[in-house]
């Protein structure tokens, strides 16, 4: 497998990381443990978990798996997270994660789920960042990182302002990469690691292979392989974090990037341009429609509309709004139809009509 250094930490990670958010039947840890062990045997060395994943059992399953992990050539690194803005609560969260994982130190610990710049400010002013840095000094954390849903320019600003943050975990994939591209590129320029979460569009790509077939190149056997190769070819992306729910998923993801020569910069640029061009009728998340005078986060609502276009179930749409974006449909109804966003949209999308459709969705 391809390997890259995580920022300037000296830690070398495999191009595919193991995400612990989709382990099946968490009430039966043996299944999850078998998946984590298979990932280790397949050469994966970045293992990411968090509180609340898998009915709040993921960290404990990781703890069990770590105690009996098969040996492998590269050191193994564990990542977890805490979303509390207050220093004392953040510290308690870290201590609970350490206990559940059975570790004296968590290699990559994230200030978790930063939604926007105001939210980031609350993590700084509330003391979470200071608490993380203190824990690093004490040896309880290897590297202080941030997991975020902010836009590319917002991520760039945060990284430029805070050299103490050693890397970011952010959502990016072949079908929404423009939304955070500026942040990903800034991370590389500033020497920070990047872990790409949701590399398969939160399951959208494997669930709708025909709709996304346009991302597949002539040498890609399937659309999932194409999506993973697209990410791991980017020198700015250290690891693509795949949430495995079976041993077969582990094997397929590793196979996709095994004995694969990453695309060069020119090929990657052509691929980006082609994907954007072929993205007919769907929002690419580029963010050029912003700002909205009403403060509506248009790309986030358009991302939800993408799901509607693909025929996603009401539960999938609800989950995207609630758990991925932490939004309700209500703000979409605040559009005053000024038309500024539609004039700027790179895909010439009927944003106003689409916002109405999302606003009408019943949670
Ligand atoms: S049309 Fe609506 S969503 Fe677009 S910029 Fe104007 S108020 Fe915002
Ligand atoms: S609505 Fe248009 S401009 Fe806005 S993020 Fe989507 S594709 Fe880009």
Short mmCIF file of N, CA, C and O and ligand atoms in Angstrom, two decimals, residues 292-294 296 298 335-341 352 355, ligand 1:
data_model
loop_
_atom_site.label_atom_id
_atom_site.label_comp_id
_atom_site.label_asym_id
_atom_site.label_seq_id
_atom_site.Cartn_x
_atom_site.Cartn_y
_atom_site.Cartn_z
N UNK A 292 -24.63 34.11 0.93
CA UNK A 292 -26.06 34.40 0.80
C UNK A 292 -26.38 35.51 1.80
O UNK A 292 -25.99 35.41 2.96
N UNK A 293 -27.08 36.56 1.37
CA UNK A 293 -27.39 37.65 2.31
C UNK A 293 -28.22 37.18 3.50
O UNK A 293 -28.20 37.81 4.56
N UNK A 294 -28.90 36.06 3.36
CA UNK A 294 -29.70 35.51 4.47
C UNK A 294 -28.87 34.54 5.33
O UNK A 294 -29.38 33.94 6.26
N UNK A 296 -27.76 31.64 4.44
CA UNK A 296 -28.15 30.24 4.22
C UNK A 296 -26.92 29.45 3.75
O UNK A 296 -26.26 29.87 2.80
N UNK A 298 -25.88 27.41 1.56
CA UNK A 298 -26.46 26.82 0.33
C UNK A 298 -25.84 25.47 -0.04
O UNK A 298 -26.57 24.51 -0.30
N UNK A 335 -34.93 31.81 2.40
CA UNK A 335 -34.50 32.40 1.13
C UNK A 335 -35.50 33.48 0.69
O UNK A 335 -36.70 33.24 0.71
N UNK A 336 -34.98 34.65 0.31
CA UNK A 336 -35.86 35.74 -0.14
C UNK A 336 -35.83 35.87 -1.67
O UNK A 336 -36.31 36.85 -2.22
N UNK A 337 -35.26 34.88 -2.32
CA UNK A 337 -35.26 34.77 -3.79
C UNK A 337 -34.60 35.98 -4.47
O UNK A 337 -35.06 36.44 -5.50
N UNK A 338 -33.49 36.45 -3.87
CA UNK A 338 -32.80 37.59 -4.50
C UNK A 338 -32.09 37.17 -5.79
O UNK A 338 -31.79 38.00 -6.63
N UNK A 339 -31.78 35.89 -5.93
CA UNK A 339 -31.19 35.38 -7.16
C UNK A 339 -29.67 35.49 -7.24
O UNK A 339 -29.06 35.04 -8.22
N UNK A 340 -29.02 36.07 -6.22
CA UNK A 340 -27.56 36.26 -6.28
C UNK A 340 -26.83 34.92 -6.43
O UNK A 340 -25.86 34.80 -7.17
N UNK A 341 -27.30 33.93 -5.69
CA UNK A 341 -26.60 32.62 -5.72
C UNK A 341 -26.73 31.97 -7.10
O UNK A 341 -25.75 31.41 -7.61
N UNK A 352 -33.01 28.23 -5.93
CA UNK A 352 -34.20 28.70 -5.18
C UNK A 352 -35.25 27.58 -5.11
O UNK A 352 -35.78 27.28 -4.04
N UNK A 355 -34.06 24.79 -2.81
CA UNK A 355 -34.20 25.12 -1.39
C UNK A 355 -35.64 24.91 -0.93
O UNK A 355 -35.90 24.42 0.18
S1 LIG B 1 -31.72 33.49 -3.71
FE1 LIG B 1 -32.05 32.84 -1.62
S2 LIG B 1 -30.41 31.41 -1.19
FE2 LIG B 1 -29.83 32.56 -3.02
S3 LIG B 1 -28.56 34.23 -2.23
FE3 LIG B 1 -30.68 34.98 -2.40
S4 LIG B 1 -31.57 34.61 -0.37
FE4 LIG B 1 -29.69 33.40 -0.50
#
